[in-house]
C-alpha angles and dihedrals in degrees: 000000000000122000106238107199094178092102093045100059129020106249112241090232090061093237096147116179113259091244091062098041109102132182093255094053108107115230113243116255117263091237091057092050090051091048092052092048091047092051095045100039093033091059091055090045091052090048091052091043091054090051092049093047095049092043089056096041094043112028091195090060098090097037118124091244094053093044089051091050091049090051091049093047089048094057097090096044091042094054091047092047091051089053090051091047091057089053091049091049093051096040101038130258097268102117093210105040100015134070118318133146113197093171095070098096093046088046089057091049095051093043090052090049091051091049094049093044092052091050090048089052090058100259122139129246094265093059092042092050092049090047093052095044091044090052091051092046091049091053089049089051092053090051091048093051093046092051104036101033105027092036095226117160108258092236092059097035095053091042090057092045090049091059093046092049093047089052092050090052091054091049092049096046098031085230091291136116113269108203120211130183127176136146090255092054091046090053092051093049095045129092121265134195116339089015091283116142116260088234088066091057089046090055093048092046093047091048091051091050093047091047091052092052100040102034103032109036135071087246090063091046090054092048090057091047092051092048100045103032110019095164093051090045091051090049089051090057100259116145097234097185092049091054092047091048090049090052091055090047089053090048091051090050089052088053090054092047091049088051090059091049089049092054090051093046096047097031089237145005120304130180123243099071088142088077088073093064098083096048090048093050090045091051096048094047094042091052093075093064090058093056123090095240097034092248127125112276133167092238091051090050091053091052090048090049091054092044093054092042094049089048092054091043092051091051090052094048091051092045091240113163112271089219087076091060095073090048092052091047091051090049091051091053091050093049097045096045092044094048096046092044092051091048093049091048091049091048092054093054 
């Protein structure tokens, strides 16, 4: 069963199902249709154009080894972006009043620190994994309580939690690197079939699982309903706050899982996890333009993750200054948010 969200939210391209189209429904303007097509198809064209350009400028770019490395390096950001996508789906795509979780990167940092510290203390992987996942879940619970019980706007609540969590990480690690090495971590950081990193398979497997839950189950259908039409969902008997709280718990769990992947990738816990925040937000917001209806989807988030990662990888292969990466990511946020906001505003007129 596939979750069809077409009757939950009016598609930005105006392609309403025939059953819903009534005589008094105004047809969308041609200019708006063209703008939607340009945004949706243009994003894919830009993605392909970037791949073609870098493959010509850097012949190693499209090799199996480089693609595998990009997938492996995308695992941490991809897991975090999927967690943020779930929050955006349940809370709505408005970046100010809707769903947002700014604490995800700090969550990953603290979860990684907990994992590495437990290993350093002589505990096994099972305890360390439970510690990291429990830390992420606890942070998600704090966010959920602040937003659903205290009524704080997600943007401010998660911003405050982000600073608290970052401070706790510094206290736990004393702002130093905490090395960690176990057989489990070695397995995660090794290469798998076809010489592709195991982390790449972890990303693809996690994406498939998240897609199955969010896009193909009634739970995912209700998440979209709660995010796009909370009043209608409440009238239909859905517990809106419970779904929003559940989304933040899932996001927190993703932060804990990403922390484990981070420890395996870096062979320990290192400070500076906050640097991951901008790429994660870029990826989650960019994901909507890769979906057919311009709404957040797990598949769109995966494509956005790969787009951002290939962009960074191409810059590195061409020895372009890494300082430009942040500027490009900020520009992508500006373009995507501006375009989708203008289209939504035009659609409501």
